[in-house]
PDB file of C-alpha atoms in Angstrom:
ATOM      1  CA  MET A 526       5.530   2.690   6.182  1.00 40.00           C
ATOM      2  CA  THR A 527       9.120   1.809   7.371  1.00 40.00           C
ATOM      3  CA  ASP A 528      11.371   0.598   4.596  1.00 42.00           C
ATOM      4  CA  LYS A 529      13.181  -2.433   6.190  1.00 42.00           C
ATOM      5  CA  VAL A 530      14.097  -3.953   2.812  1.00 41.00           C
ATOM      6  CA  SER A 531      17.710  -4.771   2.989  1.00 39.00           C
ATOM      7  CA  GLN A 532      20.335  -4.812   0.243  1.00 45.00           C
ATOM      8  CA  ASN A 533      22.030  -7.834   1.878  1.00 52.00           C
ATOM      9  CA  LYS A 534      21.316 -11.025   0.186  1.00 54.00           C
ATOM     10  CA  ASP A 535      21.329 -13.009   3.696  1.00 65.00           C
ATOM     11  CA  ASP A 536      18.272 -10.750   4.925  1.00 87.00           C
ATOM     12  CA  VAL A 537      16.098 -11.911   1.845  1.00 94.00           C
ATOM     13  CA  ILE A 538      13.487 -14.552   2.951  1.00 96.00           C
ATOM     14  CA  VAL A 539      13.310 -17.239   0.708  1.00 97.00           C
ATOM     15  CA  ILE A 540       9.771 -18.652   0.167  1.00 97.00           C
ATOM     16  CA  LYS A 541       9.353 -21.833  -1.962  1.00 97.00           C
ATOM     17  CA  LYS A 542       6.122 -22.380  -3.839  1.00 96.00           C
ATOM     18  CA  TYR A 543       5.063 -25.969  -4.429  1.00 94.00           C
ATOM     19  CA  ALA A 544       2.976 -27.637  -7.254  1.00 90.00           C
ATOM     20  CA  ASN A 545       0.265 -28.273  -4.691  1.00 88.00           C
ATOM     21  CA  ARG A 546       0.259 -24.235  -4.424  1.00 88.00           C
ATOM     22  CA  ARG A 547       1.421 -24.373  -0.746  1.00 94.00           C
ATOM     23  CA  LEU A 548       3.900 -21.617   0.226  1.00 96.00           C
ATOM     24  CA  TYR A 549       6.974 -22.646   2.487  1.00 96.00           C
ATOM     25  CA  ASN A 550       8.961 -20.000   4.589  1.00 96.00           C
ATOM     26  CA  THR A 551      12.517 -21.520   4.654  1.00 95.00           C
ATOM     27  CA  ARG A 552      13.465 -19.029   7.456  1.00 95.00           C
ATOM     28  CA  THR A 553      10.710 -20.125   9.879  1.00 95.00           C
ATOM     29  CA  SER A 554      10.292 -23.831   8.389  1.00 95.00           C
ATOM     30  CA  SER A 555       6.613 -23.261   8.058  1.00 95.00           C
ATOM     31  CA  TYR A 556       3.918 -23.144   5.559  1.00 95.00           C
ATOM     32  CA  ILE A 557       2.301 -19.842   4.962  1.00 96.00           C
ATOM     33  CA  THR A 558      -0.524 -18.347   3.005  1.00 94.00           C
ATOM     34  CA  LEU A 559      -0.651 -15.387   0.604  1.00 94.00           C
ATOM     35  CA  ASP A 560      -2.180 -13.302   3.548  1.00 93.00           C
ATOM     36  CA  HIS A 561       0.955 -13.811   5.492  1.00 95.00           C
ATOM     37  CA  LEU A 562       3.122 -12.669   2.473  1.00 95.00           C
ATOM     38  CA  ALA A 563       0.875  -9.551   2.309  1.00 93.00           C
ATOM     39  CA  LYS A 564       1.635  -8.857   5.943  1.00 94.00           C
ATOM     40  CA  MET A 565       5.244  -9.629   5.490  1.00 95.00           C
ATOM     41  CA  THR A 566       4.984  -6.940   2.470  1.00 93.00           C
ATOM     42  CA  ARG A 567       3.235  -4.340   4.593  1.00 90.00           C
ATOM     43  CA  ASP A 568       5.859  -5.008   7.288  1.00 92.00           C
ATOM     44  CA  GLY A 569       8.754  -4.276   5.090  1.00 90.00           C
ATOM     45  CA  ASP A 570      10.169  -7.746   4.995  1.00 94.00           C
ATOM     46  CA  ASP A 571      12.039  -8.486   1.934  1.00 95.00           C
ATOM     47  CA  PHE A 572      11.544 -11.935   0.599  1.00 97.00           C
ATOM     48  CA  LYS A 573      11.470 -13.715  -2.973  1.00 97.00           C
ATOM     49  CA  VAL A 574       9.439 -16.517  -3.996  1.00 97.00           C
ATOM     50  CA  LEU A 575      10.877 -19.431  -5.849  1.00 97.00           C
ATOM     51  CA  ASP A 576       9.446 -22.331  -7.889  1.00 96.00           C
ATOM     52  CA  ALA A 577      10.458 -25.357  -5.644  1.00 95.00           C
ATOM     53  CA  LYS A 578      10.643 -27.512  -8.804  1.00 94.00           C
ATOM     54  CA  THR A 579      12.506 -25.081 -11.220  1.00 95.00           C
ATOM     55  CA  GLY A 580      14.107 -22.695  -8.958  1.00 95.00           C
ATOM     56  CA  ALA A 581      12.486 -19.846 -11.058  1.00 97.00           C
ATOM     57  CA  ASP A 582      11.946 -16.623  -9.314  1.00 97.00           C
ATOM     58  CA  ILE A 583       8.084 -16.126  -9.342  1.00 97.00           C
ATOM     59  CA  THR A 584       7.861 -13.067  -6.834  1.00 96.00           C
ATOM     60  CA  HIS A 585       6.226 -10.830  -9.387  1.00 95.00           C
ATOM     61  CA  SER A 586       3.595 -13.337 -10.106  1.00 95.00           C
ATOM     62  CA  ILE A 587       2.941 -14.131  -6.398  1.00 95.00           C
ATOM     63  CA  LEU A 588       2.739 -10.142  -5.624  1.00 95.00           C
ATOM     64  CA  THR A 589       0.283  -9.578  -8.472  1.00 93.00           C
ATOM     65  CA  GLN A 590      -1.935 -12.416  -7.119  1.00 93.00           C
ATOM     66  CA  ILE A 591      -1.847 -10.619  -3.743  1.00 92.00           C
ATOM     67  CA  ILE A 592      -2.935  -7.614  -5.343  1.00 91.00           C
ATOM     68  CA  MET A 593      -5.731  -9.348  -7.471  1.00 91.00           C
ATOM     69  CA  ASP A 594      -7.076 -11.057  -4.347  1.00 89.00           C
ATOM     70  CA  GLU A 595      -7.229  -7.814  -2.473  1.00 88.00           C
ATOM     71  CA  GLU A 596      -8.944  -5.848  -5.450  1.00 89.00           C
ATOM     72  CA  ALA A 597     -11.334  -8.852  -5.776  1.00 88.00           C
ATOM     73  CA  SER A 598     -12.346  -8.723  -2.260  1.00 83.00           C
ATOM     74  CA  GLY A 599     -14.450  -5.506  -2.914  1.00 75.00           C
ATOM     75  CA  THR A 600     -13.543  -4.275   0.429  1.00 77.00           C
ATOM     76  CA  ASN A 601      -9.756  -2.841   0.060  1.00 71.00           C
ATOM     77  CA  GLN A 602     -10.261  -1.829  -3.857  1.00 82.00           C
ATOM     78  CA  MET A 603      -7.351   0.770  -4.560  1.00 86.00           C
ATOM     79  CA  LEU A 604      -7.082   0.909  -8.275  1.00 87.00           C
ATOM     80  CA  PRO A 605      -9.799   2.688 -10.198  1.00 88.00           C
ATOM     81  CA  LEU A 606     -11.260   1.273 -13.254  1.00 88.00           C
ATOM     82  CA  SER A 607      -9.871   3.812 -15.456  1.00 90.00           C
ATOM     83  CA  PHE A 608      -6.343   3.174 -14.067  1.00 87.00           C
ATOM     84  CA  LEU A 609      -6.636  -0.353 -14.839  1.00 88.00           C
ATOM     85  CA  ARG A 610      -8.066   0.269 -18.351  1.00 90.00           C
ATOM     86  CA  ASP A 611      -5.161   2.626 -18.900  1.00 88.00           C
ATOM     87  CA  LEU A 612      -2.630  -0.079 -17.679  1.00 86.00           C
ATOM     88  CA  ILE A 613      -4.092  -2.864 -19.766  1.00 89.00           C
ATOM     89  CA  GLY A 614      -3.670  -0.305 -22.727  1.00 88.00           C
ATOM     90  CA  MET A 615      -0.001   0.198 -22.033  1.00 87.00           C
ATOM     91  CA  TYR A 616       0.863  -3.556 -22.652  1.00 88.00           C
ATOM     92  CA  GLY A 617       2.331  -3.999 -25.967  1.00 87.00           C
ATOM     93  CA  ASN A 618       3.191  -0.364 -26.739  1.00 86.00           C
ATOM     94  CA  SER A 619       6.273   1.810 -26.495  1.00 84.00           C
ATOM     95  CA  VAL A 620       5.341   3.057 -23.036  1.00 81.00           C
ATOM     96  CA  GLN A 621       5.445  -0.303 -21.634  1.00 84.00           C
ATOM     97  CA  GLY A 622       9.236  -0.512 -21.055  1.00 85.00           C
ATOM     98  CA  MET A 623       9.584   2.857 -18.969  1.00 87.00           C
ATOM     99  CA  PHE A 624       6.275   2.774 -17.128  1.00 85.00           C
ATOM    100  CA  PRO A 625       7.226   0.270 -14.188  1.00 86.00           C
ATOM    101  CA  SER A 626      10.362   2.644 -13.360  1.00 87.00           C
ATOM    102  CA  TYR A 627       7.720   5.460 -13.559  1.00 87.00           C
ATOM    103  CA  LEU A 628       5.285   3.820 -11.193  1.00 86.00           C
ATOM    104  CA  GLU A 629       8.003   2.957  -8.747  1.00 87.00           C
ATOM    105  CA  GLU A 630       9.483   6.488  -8.645  1.00 87.00           C
ATOM    106  CA  SER A 631       5.861   7.881  -8.297  1.00 85.00           C
ATOM    107  CA  MET A 632       5.238   5.720  -5.220  1.00 83.00           C
ATOM    108  CA  LYS A 633       8.482   6.499  -3.643  1.00 83.00           C
ATOM    109  CA  ALA A 634       7.776  10.418  -4.113  1.00 80.00           C
ATOM    110  CA  PHE A 635       4.164   9.857  -2.764  1.00 80.00           C
ATOM    111  CA  ARG A 636       5.446   8.177   0.287  1.00 76.00           C
ATOM    112  CA  GLN A 637       8.458  10.836   0.845  1.00 76.00           C
ATOM    113  CA  ASN A 638       6.444  13.910   0.082  1.00 75.00           C
ATOM    114  CA  GLN A 639       3.095  13.446   2.028  1.00 74.00           C
ATOM    115  CA  ASP A 640       4.052  15.917   4.817  1.00 69.00           C
ATOM    116  CA  GLN A 641       5.668  18.393   2.115  1.00 74.00           C
ATOM    117  CA  LEU A 642       2.507  18.622  -0.040  1.00 70.00           C
ATOM    118  CA  ALA A 643       0.431  19.356   3.125  1.00 69.00           C
ATOM    119  CA  LYS A 644       2.805  21.977   3.964  1.00 70.00           C
ATOM    120  CA  ALA A 645       2.840  23.514   0.667  1.00 68.00           C
ATOM    121  CA  VAL A 646      -0.857  23.705   0.499  1.00 62.00           C
ATOM    122  CA  GLN A 647      -1.022  25.234   3.907  1.00 65.00           C
ATOM    123  CA  THR A 648       1.567  27.972   3.310  1.00 70.00           C
ATOM    124  CA  GLY A 649       0.835  28.646  -0.388  1.00 66.00           C
ATOM    125  CA  LEU A 650      -2.752  28.406  -0.815  1.00 59.00           C
ATOM    126  CA  ALA A 651      -4.207  29.087   2.525  1.00 60.00           C
ATOM    127  CA  ALA A 652      -5.114  32.462   1.992  1.00 61.00           C
ATOM    128  CA  THR A 653      -7.415  31.799  -0.800  1.00 65.00           C
ATOM    129  CA  PRO A 654     -11.037  30.176  -0.697  1.00 67.00           C
ATOM    130  CA  PHE A 655      -9.552  27.296  -3.093  1.00 66.00           C
ATOM    131  CA  GLY A 656      -6.601  26.889  -0.875  1.00 66.00           C
ATOM    132  CA  GLN A 657      -8.684  26.299   2.130  1.00 68.00           C
ATOM    133  CA  ILE A 658     -10.888  23.759   0.461  1.00 74.00           C
ATOM    134  CA  ALA A 659      -7.630  22.128  -0.841  1.00 70.00           C
ATOM    135  CA  GLN A 660      -6.119  22.371   2.649  1.00 69.00           C
ATOM    136  CA  ARG A 661      -9.094  20.311   4.094  1.00 74.00           C
ATOM    137  CA  ASN A 662      -9.065  17.833   1.256  1.00 75.00           C
ATOM    138  CA  ILE A 663      -5.574  17.261   1.976  1.00 75.00           C
ATOM    139  CA  GLU A 664      -6.041  16.749   5.622  1.00 77.00           C
ATOM    140  CA  MET A 665      -8.854  14.184   4.840  1.00 75.00           C
ATOM    141  CA  LEU A 666      -6.615  12.243   2.245  1.00 76.00           C
ATOM    142  CA  THR A 667      -3.745  12.354   4.675  1.00 76.00           C
ATOM    143  CA  ASN A 668      -5.999  10.977   7.503  1.00 74.00           C
ATOM    144  CA  ALA A 669      -7.294   8.459   5.156  1.00 71.00           C
ATOM    145  CA  VAL A 670      -3.967   7.309   4.029  1.00 71.00           C
ATOM    146  CA  SER A 671      -2.716   7.179   7.962  1.00 67.00           C
ATOM    147  CA  ALA A 672      -5.647   5.158   8.840  1.00 64.00           C
ATOM    148  CA  PHE A 673      -4.740   2.367   6.251  1.00 61.00           C
ATOM    149  CA  THR A 674      -1.040   2.719   6.306  1.00 59.00           C
ATOM    150  CA  PRO A 675       0.648   0.990   9.330  1.00 57.00           C
ATOM    151  CA  GLY A 676       3.267   3.094  10.920  1.00 56.00           C
ATOM    152  CA  THR A 677       1.957   6.654  10.108  1.00 51.00           C
ATOM    153  CA  LYS A 678       0.882   9.497  12.677  1.00 51.00           C
ATOM    154  CA  ALA A 679      -0.506  11.875  10.219  1.00 44.00           C
ATOM    155  CA  ALA A 680      -3.947  11.729  11.678  1.00 43.00           C
ATOM    156  CA  ASP A 681      -2.250  12.716  15.100  1.00 48.00           C
ATOM    157  CA  LYS A 682      -0.986  15.988  13.826  1.00 48.00           C
ATOM    158  CA  PRO A 683      -3.012  19.166  14.810  1.00 47.00           C
ATOM    159  CA  ALA A 684      -5.079  20.594  12.253  1.00 45.00           C
ATOM    160  CA  ALA A 685      -4.105  24.196  10.837  1.00 50.00           C
ATOM    161  CA  SER A 686      -7.681  25.041   9.721  1.00 46.00           C
ATOM    162  CA  ASP A 687      -9.813  27.812  11.576  1.00 47.00           C
ATOM    163  CA  ASP A 688     -12.899  25.433  11.354  1.00 59.00           C
ATOM    164  CA  LYS A 689     -11.587  22.734  13.784  1.00 65.00           C
ATOM    165  CA  GLY A 690     -14.827  21.446  14.620  1.00 71.00           C
ATOM    166  CA  GLU A 691     -15.529  20.159  11.094  1.00 72.00           C
ATOM    167  CA  LEU A 692     -12.339  18.521  10.990  1.00 72.00           C
ATOM    168  CA  ASP A 693     -12.707  16.891  14.505  1.00 73.00           C
ATOM    169  CA  ALA A 694     -16.141  15.559  13.254  1.00 73.00           C
ATOM    170  CA  LEU A 695     -14.316  14.175  10.229  1.00 73.00           C
ATOM    171  CA  ARG A 696     -11.782  12.489  12.244  1.00 73.00           C
ATOM    172  CA  GLN A 697     -14.487  10.953  14.522  1.00 75.00           C
ATOM    173  CA  GLN A 698     -16.051   9.394  11.275  1.00 75.00           C
ATOM    174  CA  MET A 699     -12.826   8.025  10.082  1.00 74.00           C
ATOM    175  CA  ASP A 700     -12.196   6.400  13.360  1.00 74.00           C
ATOM    176  CA  ALA A 701     -15.826   5.089  13.407  1.00 75.00           C
ATOM    177  CA  MET A 702     -14.927   3.601   9.845  1.00 72.00           C
ATOM    178  CA  GLN A 703     -11.688   2.407  10.974  1.00 73.00           C
ATOM    179  CA  LYS A 704     -13.332   0.487  13.917  1.00 74.00           C
ATOM    180  CA  LYS A 705     -15.853  -1.102  11.374  1.00 71.00           C
ATOM    181  CA  LEU A 706     -13.057  -2.113   9.040  1.00 68.00           C
ATOM    182  CA  ASP A 707     -11.118  -3.690  12.087  1.00 70.00           C
ATOM    183  CA  ALA A 708     -14.154  -5.453  12.948  1.00 70.00           C
ATOM    184  CA  LEU A 709     -14.894  -6.715   9.298  1.00 69.00           C
ATOM    185  CA  SER A 710     -11.189  -7.957   9.042  1.00 64.00           C
ATOM    186  CA  SER A 711     -11.341  -9.672  12.318  1.00 65.00           C
ATOM    187  CA  ASP A 712     -14.514 -11.642  11.254  1.00 57.00           C
ATOM    188  CA  LYS A 713     -12.652 -13.037   8.153  1.00 51.00           C
TER     189      LYS A 713
END
């Protein structure tokens, strides 16, 4: 994912939310939906959502609503139940204050270190049977992440595994799954 989010206030797109729950993009002078905001987020566009009546910044609640809608759809669930339960359990305790910055840094590190992790596993563990299994798992995870993350090319990298036929079969299955997902999302 490319990070186009700018620190320049002029680059921030202002979205106004009206009492009738409609969202208005002030840059394009058009009404938009939560799906549009989700796409803008995936594209790296920096925006803030303001309550049209009070001027209050409600971006956090709108982004949370997008996540809730994605999770409720049943097709794009990313948050395991155990994580959700742990997250709810942290509200109100002493960890709540530092957890947002921890999550933010963890996500940043995850995006930056995908390739480094694969290389470390390949060079450090490749000689052991567990290392070979870990390498295959990393490759499958990387391919899965790249299939669902616009702009990544991880799936195009050649495999370092000796058992290239198995990896090719997995890639074909992933491609078939991606085509099915694309077909399902275009039916909406």
